[in-house]
Every structure is written in C-alpha cells, then in structure tokens.
XYZ file of C-alpha atoms in Angstrom:
677
model
C -0.116 -0.019 0.028
C 1.128 3.333 -0.391
C 2.821 5.216 2.535
C 0.981 8.149 4.800
C 2.756 11.486 4.340
C 4.722 10.957 7.364
C 6.234 7.512 5.670
C 8.183 7.273 2.778
C 7.442 6.918 -0.759
C 9.663 4.009 -1.656
C 7.227 1.155 -0.708
C 5.570 -0.938 -3.586
C 2.830 0.138 -5.388
C -0.322 -2.026 -4.750
C -3.601 -0.586 -3.825
C -6.653 -2.546 -3.064
C -10.164 -1.124 -3.763
C -11.498 0.535 0.180
C -14.906 -1.209 1.339
C -15.896 2.057 2.648
C -19.502 3.002 0.889
C -21.030 6.565 1.262
C -24.847 7.007 0.440
C -26.200 8.531 -2.701
C -27.318 11.889 -2.554
C -30.735 12.327 -3.892
C -30.885 13.742 -7.346
C -30.758 17.353 -7.726
C -31.465 19.719 -10.646
C -30.664 18.593 -13.910
C -28.412 20.636 -16.069
C -29.082 21.132 -19.853
C -26.338 19.353 -21.698
C -24.983 21.255 -24.587
C -22.405 18.835 -26.156
C -24.781 16.247 -28.670
C -24.872 12.506 -27.049
C -23.099 11.539 -30.076
C -20.250 13.479 -29.917
C -17.436 12.326 -27.352
C -15.878 14.085 -24.563
C -13.262 16.285 -25.984
C -10.792 18.836 -24.205
C -8.443 21.776 -25.594
C -4.804 20.614 -26.364
C -2.912 20.216 -22.842
C 0.287 22.126 -23.743
C 1.742 22.278 -20.487
C 5.433 20.845 -20.368
C 5.404 18.445 -17.742
C 6.765 20.318 -14.618
C 9.659 18.261 -13.786
C 11.117 18.691 -17.357
C 13.711 21.521 -17.555
C 13.652 23.867 -20.898
C 16.276 23.823 -23.322
C 17.838 27.144 -22.003
C 18.159 25.792 -18.758
C 19.906 22.432 -20.265
C 22.293 24.691 -22.156
C 23.224 26.816 -18.831
C 23.687 23.669 -17.144
C 26.058 22.137 -19.801
C 27.792 25.710 -19.626
C 28.504 25.423 -15.925
C 29.254 21.626 -16.042
C 32.532 22.443 -18.623
C 33.284 25.456 -16.430
C 33.491 23.124 -13.484
C 35.567 20.669 -15.236
C 37.873 23.062 -16.283
C 38.467 24.617 -12.656
C 38.446 21.180 -11.322
C 41.255 20.006 -14.006
C 38.996 17.218 -15.003
C 38.384 15.816 -18.540
C 36.308 17.730 -20.932
C 36.383 16.072 -24.199
C 36.631 18.336 -27.328
C 36.293 16.778 -31.026
C 39.448 16.801 -32.980
C 39.267 19.242 -35.625
C 41.183 19.816 -38.057
C 43.891 22.536 -38.352
C 42.458 24.160 -41.356
C 39.076 24.069 -42.899
C 38.867 22.025 -46.174
C 38.692 24.856 -49.026
C 36.007 24.909 -51.557
C 35.867 25.076 -54.980
C 33.419 27.618 -56.713
C 31.582 24.576 -57.954
C 31.289 22.502 -54.592
C 30.173 25.828 -52.771
C 27.101 26.619 -55.620
C 25.887 22.613 -55.260
C 26.122 23.160 -51.268
C 24.193 25.859 -51.095
C 21.570 24.900 -53.883
C 21.093 21.686 -51.629
C 20.960 23.816 -48.464
C 18.039 25.917 -49.586
C 16.275 23.170 -51.572
C 16.565 21.375 -48.443
C 15.279 24.551 -46.108
C 12.391 25.306 -48.529
C 11.389 21.859 -48.256
C 11.561 21.812 -44.740
C 9.643 25.071 -44.523
C 6.711 23.427 -46.673
C 6.897 20.482 -44.445
C 6.666 21.880 -41.533
C 3.798 24.318 -42.558
C 1.675 21.349 -43.658
C 1.957 19.510 -40.171
C 1.452 22.332 -38.196
C -1.745 23.092 -40.292
C -3.108 19.952 -39.826
C -2.313 19.396 -36.142
C -3.843 22.785 -35.782
C -6.869 21.439 -37.720
C -7.209 18.309 -34.991
C -6.910 20.674 -32.154
C -9.826 23.027 -33.020
C -11.940 20.375 -34.085
C -11.288 19.305 -30.090
C -8.819 16.141 -30.846
C -6.393 15.861 -28.188
C -3.177 15.530 -29.225
C -0.661 12.630 -28.328
C 2.706 13.394 -26.336
C 4.575 12.449 -29.808
C 2.015 14.689 -31.642
C 2.831 17.564 -29.545
C 6.399 17.181 -29.630
C 6.119 17.316 -33.222
C 3.752 20.325 -33.379
C 5.926 22.576 -31.151
C 8.947 21.652 -33.131
C 7.357 22.538 -36.648
C 6.010 25.740 -34.874
C 9.702 26.782 -33.387
C 10.970 25.846 -37.248
C 8.675 28.180 -38.793
C 9.169 30.964 -36.334
C 12.858 30.187 -36.709
C 13.093 30.576 -40.205
C 10.698 33.456 -40.821
C 11.045 35.563 -37.860
C 8.545 38.215 -39.140
C 5.753 35.861 -38.916
C 5.617 36.784 -35.066
C 4.034 39.994 -35.894
C 1.150 38.147 -38.499
C 0.400 35.022 -36.980
C -0.158 35.570 -33.606
C -1.932 38.436 -33.435
C -4.024 37.157 -36.183
C -4.766 33.987 -33.769
C -5.821 36.199 -31.176
C -8.095 38.944 -33.042
C -9.965 35.850 -34.474
C -10.529 33.977 -31.266
C -14.096 34.776 -30.976
C -14.314 33.751 -34.462
C -12.710 30.502 -33.826
C -14.811 29.736 -30.758
C -18.023 29.863 -32.931
C -16.773 28.248 -35.784
C -15.466 25.657 -33.860
C -17.537 24.667 -30.806
C -15.980 21.451 -30.347
C -12.572 23.094 -29.487
C -13.459 23.465 -25.885
C -15.787 21.435 -23.847
C -19.104 22.712 -23.226
C -21.012 20.681 -20.548
C -23.876 23.110 -20.113
C -25.106 26.311 -20.627
C -24.413 29.102 -18.022
C -26.634 31.795 -16.713
C -24.580 34.338 -18.021
C -23.394 34.319 -21.481
C -20.671 36.878 -20.754
C -19.266 34.504 -18.274
C -19.304 31.949 -20.575
C -17.514 33.677 -23.098
C -14.981 34.793 -20.889
C -14.170 31.544 -19.559
C -13.652 30.029 -22.808
C -11.459 33.139 -23.902
C -9.527 32.802 -20.882
C -8.793 28.804 -21.461
C -7.616 29.549 -24.930
C -5.478 32.497 -24.142
C -4.020 30.609 -21.299
C -3.260 27.303 -23.322
C -1.960 29.630 -26.253
C 0.259 31.590 -23.910
C 1.954 28.438 -22.468
C 2.239 26.997 -25.883
C 4.320 29.999 -27.318
C 6.397 30.184 -24.068
C 7.555 26.838 -24.523
C 8.224 27.560 -28.670
C 10.436 30.691 -27.120
C 12.390 28.018 -25.147
C 12.871 26.104 -28.415
C 14.095 28.748 -30.242
C 15.871 31.149 -27.560
C 19.463 31.527 -28.716
C 21.185 31.869 -31.689
C 24.670 31.139 -32.401
C 26.564 33.301 -35.393
C 29.242 31.466 -35.064
C 27.987 27.821 -35.326
C 29.390 24.802 -36.683
C 28.351 21.115 -37.236
C 30.806 20.032 -34.619
C 28.646 18.428 -32.001
C 26.643 16.276 -34.883
C 29.898 15.167 -36.010
C 30.934 14.207 -32.713
C 27.617 12.108 -31.541
C 27.929 10.545 -35.165
C 31.346 9.595 -34.177
C 30.659 8.468 -30.770
C 27.848 5.863 -31.928
C 30.092 4.619 -34.671
C 32.537 3.706 -32.015
C 30.289 1.833 -29.816
C 28.163 0.183 -32.540
C 30.648 -0.702 -35.468
C 34.252 -0.131 -34.574
C 33.868 -1.649 -31.256
C 36.300 0.805 -29.895
C 35.137 2.147 -26.433
C 34.468 5.910 -26.011
C 35.514 7.783 -22.758
C 33.524 7.595 -19.544
C 33.076 11.461 -19.985
C 31.754 10.699 -23.556
C 29.268 7.993 -22.557
C 27.740 10.022 -19.714
C 27.409 13.101 -21.828
C 25.476 11.545 -24.638
C 23.419 9.194 -22.325
C 21.700 12.719 -20.870
C 20.299 13.407 -24.226
C 17.694 10.279 -24.169
C 14.900 11.528 -21.934
C 12.397 9.067 -20.878
C 9.536 10.029 -22.930
C 11.634 10.024 -26.063
C 13.213 6.708 -25.295
C 9.955 5.089 -24.367
C 8.060 6.366 -27.507
C 10.567 4.763 -29.508
C 11.042 1.168 -28.214
C 10.075 -1.681 -29.714
C 7.374 -3.954 -27.818
C 9.928 -6.630 -26.339
C 11.470 -3.819 -24.985
C 8.554 -2.259 -23.407
C 7.285 -5.656 -21.891
C 10.823 -6.370 -20.437
C 10.607 -3.289 -18.843
C 7.275 -3.745 -17.372
C 8.143 -7.354 -16.085
C 11.144 -5.924 -14.244
C 9.201 -3.449 -12.520
C 6.415 -5.748 -11.806
C 4.049 -4.010 -13.835
C 1.053 -5.430 -16.239
C 2.917 -6.775 -19.332
C -0.175 -7.488 -21.132
C -1.750 -4.797 -23.220
C -1.245 -2.596 -26.342
C 2.274 -0.505 -26.694
C 0.347 2.927 -25.841
C -0.964 1.416 -22.703
C 2.570 -0.115 -21.656
C 4.211 2.896 -22.441
C 1.943 4.933 -20.224
C 2.246 2.992 -17.193
C 6.031 3.085 -17.576
C 6.071 6.873 -17.712
C 3.775 6.908 -14.492
C 6.281 4.510 -12.686
C 9.397 6.471 -13.728
C 7.641 9.794 -12.499
C 7.128 8.110 -9.349
C 10.329 6.716 -9.152
C 12.425 10.108 -9.873
C 9.792 11.306 -6.822
C 10.863 8.739 -4.504
C 14.530 9.554 -5.546
C 14.430 13.168 -4.524
C 12.945 11.887 -0.948
C 15.679 9.411 -0.369
C 18.521 11.943 -1.216
C 16.850 14.464 0.592
C 16.840 11.828 3.713
C 20.024 10.202 3.048
C 20.244 6.263 2.257
C 21.839 5.888 5.783
C 18.398 6.857 7.169
C 16.492 4.019 5.611
C 16.340 0.059 7.222
C 17.194 -2.884 5.576
C 13.738 -3.789 4.389
C 13.344 0.039 2.997
C 16.556 -0.644 1.160
C 15.452 -3.793 -0.062
C 11.983 -2.277 -1.249
C 13.453 0.498 -2.970
C 16.176 -1.743 -5.118
C 13.116 -3.762 -6.199
C 11.333 -0.954 -7.467
C 14.474 -0.076 -9.719
C 15.022 -3.286 -11.217
C 17.889 -3.980 -8.894
C 18.577 -7.213 -6.890
C 17.293 -7.204 -3.468
C 17.624 -10.875 -2.354
C 20.358 -12.947 -1.538
C 22.803 -9.364 -1.329
C 24.319 -8.020 1.860
C 23.115 -4.929 3.345
C 26.438 -2.782 2.335
C 25.639 -3.794 -1.426
C 22.191 -2.622 -1.382
C 23.060 0.636 0.527
C 25.906 1.153 -2.291
C 23.985 0.081 -5.580
C 21.075 2.106 -4.438
C 23.547 5.154 -3.813
C 24.900 4.582 -7.453
C 21.611 4.647 -8.892
C 20.613 8.314 -6.608
C 24.434 9.535 -8.280
C 23.398 8.406 -11.503
C 20.436 9.475 -11.518
C 20.071 12.878 -9.866
C 23.631 14.063 -10.168
C 24.612 12.670 -13.289
C 21.378 13.603 -15.061
C 21.158 9.982 -16.416
C 17.258 9.433 -17.764
C 15.435 6.537 -15.700
C 14.515 4.636 -18.863
C 18.239 4.169 -19.790
C 19.200 2.849 -15.952
C 16.101 0.310 -15.995
C 17.034 -0.974 -19.605
C 20.699 -1.334 -18.374
C 19.041 -3.399 -15.865
C 16.317 -5.273 -17.812
C 19.473 -6.751 -20.065
C 20.448 -8.439 -16.812
C 23.963 -7.281 -17.239
C 27.063 -8.677 -15.071
C 27.375 -6.821 -11.738
C 31.040 -6.716 -12.646
C 30.359 -4.168 -15.511
C 31.066 -0.613 -14.555
C 27.795 2.141 -14.721
C 29.601 3.574 -17.735
C 29.974 0.149 -19.547
C 26.584 -0.736 -18.527
C 25.347 2.415 -20.383
C 27.191 2.207 -23.499
C 25.665 -1.658 -24.157
C 22.046 -0.215 -23.523
C 22.875 2.709 -25.764
C 24.050 -0.063 -28.573
C 20.371 -1.440 -27.929
C 18.095 1.686 -28.935
C 16.525 2.268 -32.228
C 17.716 4.416 -34.951
C 14.856 7.045 -34.684
C 16.018 7.394 -30.677
C 19.585 8.107 -31.890
C 18.428 10.731 -34.565
C 16.698 12.687 -32.023
C 19.012 12.674 -29.444
C 21.680 14.137 -32.362
C 19.467 16.904 -32.989
C 19.060 17.574 -29.404
C 22.613 17.343 -28.640
C 23.196 20.055 -31.344
C 20.449 22.414 -30.278
C 21.815 21.987 -26.495
C 25.507 23.156 -27.854
C 24.196 25.790 -29.773
C 25.981 23.861 -32.804
C 24.518 23.753 -36.147
C 22.097 21.414 -37.698
C 22.060 21.090 -41.435
C 18.377 21.035 -42.954
C 18.576 17.394 -44.350
C 19.206 16.288 -41.109
C 16.115 18.235 -39.925
C 13.958 16.918 -43.070
C 14.594 13.248 -42.332
C 13.994 13.416 -38.468
C 10.878 15.169 -39.261
C 9.903 12.604 -41.733
C 10.787 9.558 -39.685
C 8.472 11.157 -36.728
C 5.647 11.708 -38.910
C 5.923 8.276 -39.955
C 5.852 6.666 -36.454
C 2.925 9.307 -35.687
C 0.922 7.988 -38.351
C 1.938 4.298 -37.409
C 0.521 5.052 -33.657
C -2.646 6.522 -35.045
C -3.288 3.581 -37.232
C -2.557 1.122 -33.975
C -4.921 2.981 -32.184
C -7.724 2.920 -35.037
C -7.403 -0.835 -35.126
C -7.266 -0.632 -30.825
C -10.968 1.057 -31.195
C -12.324 -1.081 -33.872
C -11.184 -4.641 -31.771
C -12.866 -3.079 -28.540
C -16.146 -1.626 -30.614
C -15.909 -5.842 -32.139
C -15.378 -7.116 -28.597
C -18.378 -5.082 -26.893
C -20.595 -6.097 -29.841
C -19.973 -9.650 -29.310
C -20.364 -9.444 -25.415
C -23.584 -7.815 -26.505
C -24.721 -10.729 -28.240
C -23.764 -13.671 -25.819
C -25.854 -11.529 -23.247
C -29.160 -11.614 -25.932
C -28.645 -15.205 -26.592
C -28.252 -15.813 -23.044
C -31.305 -14.070 -22.257
C -33.463 -15.900 -25.021
C -32.242 -19.383 -24.049
C -34.755 -21.669 -22.456
C -34.784 -22.022 -18.983
C -34.204 -25.771 -18.769
C -31.075 -25.645 -20.755
C -29.859 -23.000 -18.254
C -30.778 -25.462 -15.257
C -28.711 -27.990 -17.287
C -25.667 -25.842 -17.444
C -25.979 -24.808 -13.884
C -26.253 -28.275 -12.479
C -22.988 -29.366 -14.780
C -21.276 -26.153 -13.568
C -21.991 -27.122 -9.908
C -19.063 -29.866 -10.116
C -16.530 -27.664 -11.266
C -17.124 -24.869 -9.030
C -14.040 -22.939 -7.947
C -14.496 -22.776 -4.070
C -11.309 -20.599 -3.384
C -12.157 -17.379 -1.755
C -12.075 -14.338 -3.865
C -9.735 -11.715 -2.688
C -11.884 -8.559 -3.090
C -8.816 -6.331 -2.185
C -6.890 -6.712 -4.776
C -9.823 -6.699 -7.302
C -9.294 -3.372 -9.440
C -12.284 -1.973 -11.311
C -11.734 -0.881 -14.876
C -12.466 2.775 -15.930
C -13.085 3.105 -19.428
C -12.075 6.281 -21.857
C -15.831 7.013 -22.028
C -16.033 6.892 -18.347
C -12.664 9.550 -18.209
C -14.463 11.845 -20.596
C -17.908 11.449 -18.174
C -15.443 12.476 -15.272
C -13.917 15.210 -16.896
C -17.788 16.399 -17.476
C -18.801 16.353 -14.058
C -15.577 18.205 -12.669
C -16.771 21.023 -15.095
C -20.208 21.023 -13.710
C -19.084 20.927 -10.294
C -16.334 23.765 -11.090
C -19.025 26.061 -12.697
C -21.441 25.229 -9.684
C -18.799 26.929 -7.430
C -17.784 29.043 -9.604
C -13.935 28.276 -9.050
C -11.015 29.560 -11.070
C -8.263 27.839 -8.858
C -6.619 25.829 -11.262
C -6.498 28.820 -14.000
C -4.638 30.862 -11.393
C -2.270 28.107 -10.719
C -1.377 27.631 -14.339
C -1.204 31.760 -14.842
C 1.331 31.349 -11.849
C 3.063 28.590 -13.265
C 3.306 30.266 -16.489
C 4.784 33.846 -14.773
C 7.152 31.428 -12.952
C 8.377 29.846 -16.561
C 8.908 33.479 -17.690
C 10.819 34.776 -14.951
C 13.237 31.536 -14.647
C 13.618 32.119 -18.785
C 15.120 35.653 -18.435
C 16.960 34.672 -15.422
C 18.541 31.685 -17.529
C 19.105 33.967 -20.319
C 21.161 36.543 -17.859
C 23.496 33.835 -16.275
C 24.017 32.672 -19.898
C 25.300 35.698 -21.014
C 27.286 35.977 -17.479
C 29.089 32.665 -18.349
C 29.790 33.248 -22.061
C 31.344 36.918 -21.359
C 33.769 34.992 -19.013
C 34.975 33.377 -21.898
C 34.599 36.284 -24.607
C 31.733 34.382 -26.214
C 28.677 37.154 -25.612
C 28.919 38.625 -29.082
C 28.732 34.999 -30.880
C 25.463 33.928 -29.101
C 22.294 36.136 -28.645
C 18.796 35.480 -28.115
C 16.753 35.044 -31.355
C 14.821 37.772 -33.124
C 11.774 35.239 -33.437
C 12.425 34.467 -29.354
C 12.273 38.113 -28.209
C 9.075 39.094 -30.790
C 7.268 36.314 -29.154
C 8.350 37.157 -25.548
C 6.836 40.526 -26.076
C 3.739 38.854 -27.438
C 3.360 36.313 -24.446
C 3.821 39.097 -21.779
C 0.799 41.252 -23.514
C -0.922 37.855 -23.022
C -0.313 37.294 -19.782
C -1.732 41.156 -18.782
C -4.961 40.259 -20.699
C -5.273 36.987 -19.087
C -5.279 38.885 -15.547
C -7.705 41.028 -16.714
C -10.056 38.509 -17.625
C -9.622 36.592 -14.457
C -10.440 40.200 -12.534
C -13.223 40.709 -14.505
C -14.759 36.941 -13.892
C -14.117 37.338 -9.973
C -15.615 40.823 -9.805
C -18.924 38.927 -11.500
C -18.762 36.137 -8.873
C -18.335 38.693 -6.346
C -21.449 40.740 -7.428
C -23.373 37.230 -7.894
C -22.513 36.317 -4.446
C -23.681 39.394 -3.370
C -20.448 40.376 -1.457
C -19.328 43.818 -1.001
C -15.989 43.184 -0.504
C -14.493 42.986 -4.012
C -10.786 41.789 -2.593
C -12.314 38.833 -0.952
C -10.286 35.962 -1.537
C -11.968 32.028 -1.754
C -11.623 30.296 1.692
C -9.298 27.404 1.854
C -10.719 23.992 0.607
C -13.190 25.991 -1.548
C -12.093 23.463 -4.634
C -12.611 20.136 -2.233
C -15.939 18.217 -2.942
C -17.413 15.294 -1.300
C -17.496 12.032 -2.939
C -21.563 12.091 -3.042
C -21.466 15.569 -4.789
C -19.110 14.109 -7.649
C -21.342 10.685 -7.567
C -24.465 12.735 -8.080
C -23.061 14.673 -10.800
C -21.756 11.931 -12.757
C -25.466 10.260 -12.270
C -27.242 12.641 -13.769
C -24.942 12.900 -16.814
C -25.194 9.035 -17.804
C -26.445 5.816 -16.299
C -23.682 3.834 -14.916
C -23.812 1.220 -12.647
C -23.938 2.366 -8.957
C -20.743 0.311 -7.763
C -18.967 1.637 -10.553
C -19.705 5.436 -9.643
C -18.635 4.547 -6.404
C -15.417 2.552 -7.098
C -14.208 5.893 -9.284
C -15.104 8.021 -6.745
C -13.382 6.355 -3.996
C -10.059 5.709 -6.316
C -9.963 9.553 -6.307
C -10.301 10.003 -2.401
C -6.607 9.066 -1.884
C -6.651 10.036 1.949
C -10.206 8.078 2.557
C -11.819 11.406 4.504
C -14.639 11.762 1.793
C -13.259 14.764 0.062
C -11.631 15.092 -3.354
C -9.853 18.072 -4.945
C -11.318 19.119 -7.883
C -8.165 20.365 -9.585
C -6.250 17.258 -8.683
C -8.744 15.212 -10.413
C -8.624 17.351 -13.774
C -5.023 16.989 -13.877
C -5.336 13.025 -13.147
C -8.341 13.330 -16.471
C -5.708 15.302 -18.317
C -2.698 12.801 -18.245
C -5.373 9.928 -18.870
C -7.120 11.668 -21.450
C -4.222 12.076 -23.671
C -3.530 8.502 -23.910
C -6.679 7.192 -24.920
C -6.547 4.306 -22.899
C -8.709 2.159 -20.427
C -7.003 2.206 -16.683
C -7.812 0.344 -13.522
C -9.171 2.407 -10.493
C -5.900 1.050 -8.440
C -3.827 2.615 -11.300
C -5.839 6.382 -11.107
C -5.218 6.093 -7.457
C -1.585 5.757 -7.952
C -1.396 8.531 -10.085
C -3.329 10.774 -7.563
C -0.891 10.000 -4.794
C 2.133 10.161 -7.630
C 0.935 13.758 -8.792
C 0.589 14.957 -4.931
C 4.241 13.969 -4.266
C 5.487 15.705 -7.031
C 3.094 18.779 -5.795
C 4.912 18.889 -2.541
C 8.478 18.424 -3.937
C 8.164 21.299 -6.384
C 6.901 23.295 -3.228
C 10.031 22.649 -1.376
C 12.228 23.442 -4.268
C 10.578 26.582 -5.024
C 10.850 27.229 -1.168
C 14.693 26.756 -1.422
C 15.156 28.555 -4.433
C 13.469 31.519 -3.154
C 15.433 31.619 -0.234
C 18.555 31.278 -1.843
C 17.746 34.250 -3.876
C 17.014 36.301 -0.796
C 20.487 35.198 0.528
C 22.121 36.324 -2.468
C 20.350 39.552 -2.467
C 20.973 39.992 1.240
C 24.912 39.196 0.391
C 25.119 42.151 -2.482
C 23.289 44.575 -0.706
C-alpha cells in the first residue's frame, strides 16, 4: 500500500479497493447538456510541459556550468578533434552546397507548415494531441518562427484577433458541458482557457528557439555520429565522459516512445507492472512509474540512504529493478547510492538505467559500460532525435537535410501510432458487440437448458475465496470523459478559477526563470569572450513580448470573472479571497453529478470516486482530478481504479516536492540579494 505523508514513498505500489461506502445523494436539479450525446467528450490541447522537465535554455546553462566546473577542477572535458585548417571548397562545390541547403530549407519549411496546419486543425476540432504529436507540433512551430521570424507579427496577433470567431466556428475546441446563466461569463471563461493554453504553448516555443549562435558549426553532430559509430560498428570504447555526456540526451518519453514491444514488455516485467496490453498502455504505465521513481529518488536523497532500514533499502532496490535478495546490506546501500548518483547528480534518464537492468548485465561491469551496452540496443530513431537535441543544447549547427529526415521519420511513427490506435478502437468495438450478442443469446435461451448448464457447472465450481482487496475496477475512455464533464460542472457550480490561477502563476514563473537563465548564460559566455557570438534570436524576442501582453490580458479576464462572482454572491468586498478548501467536494457530490450525466452502475460510480479519494476522508480536490484526467485523456486508454489512485498519490508527491524546491530557490535568491546589499 501507499505510505502516508509521514512515511516514505519507496514502498511497493499495490493499492486495493476500499471497503467504505457512501450513501448516494438524492438527485438534484438537472443541467442542460449542450454537447450532443453522440459527440465524445473533447478537451483543449494540453500544452503544459511536465513540471519536472527542464527547458532547453536550462539544459544549455547547465551544460555551460558543467564545462566550466570541470575546467576549474582540472577534469576531462572532451572536445572533438578538428582539422587545423578547414577544407577549401571550389566554386562549383560551394554553388552545389548552397543549392542543396536552400532546397532542403524550402522543403523543410513546406513540410513544417503542412504538419503544423494539420495538427492545428485537429486541435480546433477538439481532438487531443498525443505526447508525440505535441512534440512534433512544437518543433514545427519553432522551425517556422526560426526560419521566418517576421511571422510573429502576423500569426500571433491574427490568432488573438480571430479567437472569438474560432470559438464560434469550432464549438468542439473546448468542452461545453452545459449552458451557464451568463453568456458573458461563458464567453470570458472560454477566452481565458484558450488564451492561457496559447500563452503556455508560445512560451514553450520561445524556449525551443531562444538562442542563436552566429559562429555555429556542425561539431557536435559530427562528435555524436563518431561516438555512435564507435560503440556500434568499430567496437572502440569511447571515454566515460563521452558516454555520460550523450546518455543524458535520451530522455524518458523520447526513449519509451521509440522502444520496440519486446523492450517495453521487458521493462514492465522488470518493474512488476502489467505486461499485457497495447503498446500505448505499456508506455503510459511505464511513464507514470518513472515519474514515481523520480519523486522517490528525491525523497531518499533528501533523507539520505543511511536513514533507511534494511527492508526499506530492499524495497527501493526492487522497485528500481536491482537485486534485493541474497545481497548484503552494504551492497544494497552501495547500489542504491550509485543509482541516485547517476540519476540525480549525473542526470542520466531513468529509462536508460532501467533498460540496463532489464538486460541483466554482469555486476562486474562499470556503470559507464552498462550504459554503453544499453545505448547499442536503442532504435535508430531515438539516436536521430538525440543527435538533434545535442546540437540544439550546444548551440551547434544542424543542416536542413538532417532535420528533414528526422521530421519525416517522426511523421511516419505518428501515422503508425494513429493506425494502431484505430485498430485498437475497432477491436474494442467488436469485442463489445460480441459481448452484447452473447447477452442476448443468454437471455433468449430456454430455462431448462440454463438449469442443465448450472447443474454441470456445480461439479466444476471453484471454491477458493475471492480476495476483494486485490480486485480493481476498469475505467473506460468514455467514463474518463464523463469524469471530466462532472468536474467541469462542479467547477461551474462553485465558480472556481483555482486551476486557471495556478497555471497562470506557473506560466509567470516559467517566464521569469527563462529571463534569469538568459542572463546567467550571458554572464557565463562573457567570461570566455563568446557573448557576441551567441545572442537571443529575433523570433524569441518578439514572441516574448507577445506572451507578456497575453499574460496581462489573462490577468484582466480573471479579475473580471472574480468581480462578477463577487457581485453574484452578494459580497460587497471585491478584494475577498476564496476560502481555503473551496475546490474540495464530497464523494457524494461527484457521484450525484456523474449519475445525472449518464446512467452508470452504482458500484462503478462508487469505485471511481473512491479511487480519487487518496486519504479516504470523503473529500476530493477538483483540480487534482482534472490533472489526472488530462494525463489519462492524452493516452486514449482504459485504466484501472488502482492505477488512478496511484497517479493521484504520485501527482501530490510531485506537488509537495515542487513546493519544497521553490521555497529553497526563493530562500537562496533572498540570501544572495542580502549578501550583495
């Protein structure tokens, strides 16, 4: 079972259903459903980057600081061997190279525009983008703005100006579960939601195209190619510094999205997860597990490995796919400490560390050699993506042909994923139709034949007791949509804007951190005399101004909605703040609203609601439920109630860790300001 707040997170993940029951509330007044019944629940594109993820600007800054630190300590800093003099090209070679460059550049621009337009059309029609599609959408938009910076003056204002028109032409772009009393309030809330998502997406785009290196060369891409040629073809062993450096580039989601099914199944078995299901389902549960492990690692590092007893160390090692039985206590602590060093200090992705364990490599191999062997098994698509990332982080030049090839490979992978999902939907529909047909036949069967079958089955009856605590109810995609609609209704009933305010504050923090990182990068470069070679790109400067204006407009919309709420509530004090816990609702309220939307068996409603109540106090935070729904909705999968409960606990642990990190950063900034003054 999950541990309480006073306990540690590194216990095993196995949650049973609760036996507590809550009486149903008598049905209240019905809401009017605005969305037609035959249209599935749809939500706006979830553009927020995962909060644990660092932006490319932060990673570039970290890379600069690491190089500086190693130079100061006298450690090894790898730099590729370059020719003393660049090879001189003939006039003909120069002309041919320029023609190829512009040909691939224009082709890349055309494909970028086509992909971005197609995905924007999907968003406008209410289809959520998968992780892979969102990553592709962000990349194409960044490429378009990078190639044509002046488009910032055309596209962004044009989108803002036509926003009211788009909301009318594409009503499914946002969920509209019911009609509100005030048309003005409904319009403002839709405008707030879209502007907030647009501003977050543009901020992510800014961080993709933030810096421009006027003296860029293709050194990093050549270095990366040489590195992989060594470990795959020549058999030559690269240096440990190279292995650690390039291993950092294989981020968890990027790696998992491109792993083969046998590799996904091997990881699931290693982590004691369900290994039967679609590739999409396996990836989703692996990503959730990796996030839980990362939060767990931070807690263990904070308390220290020495603070754990033997049972806790064994549980922590088992969760991370390491040997936990038949090993001395000293060895257990040593391998857990090594994991924390690689994961938190060396920034090696969890997926690579787990893959190296799934291959059951000898313990005598060093961590660097284990990583080298793991990198050899990765698909070609992952290495292409990592090569691009390496060049972007080091502000190196990437030729248009390489970008084009990577873009087309990713498009082919997205098409295959969509095809697989469509096949899954058809298979689910066929299975449901078959079950319905069996039910009809069973009902139409004569009573005599039923009695004969019942008598036959008595002799083969399984008398073993059923363990109810391990049984988990399955939640379908349709029920996830139902849960989303119920949360929207409850938010409207209470007129809550807590989630929107939280997202706006996170956006402001992202903008502030981005500006601080830029200043730090300029300071680091000024120490080496490179500040003139590297500058903020024109497109990012222009987009930053637009995002700041949008934040100002979003603030005004929230103030206006709060003012209307104060008037409707009959409160005279316009500056009053919502009471603590206002976004909490009882399980009975949630069940009552879900029951009014759709006819679902009572036990199913009860199990869904109880899975969302992690501390079993009968209260649920609406905003937390919406975050869980967003995570699941992007994956288009069926999920069990126990997995939903796991996700709820994982998100709350992440929230607490984020709060601690922010408080620590704030204290450090205040201390630095005090020392300066």
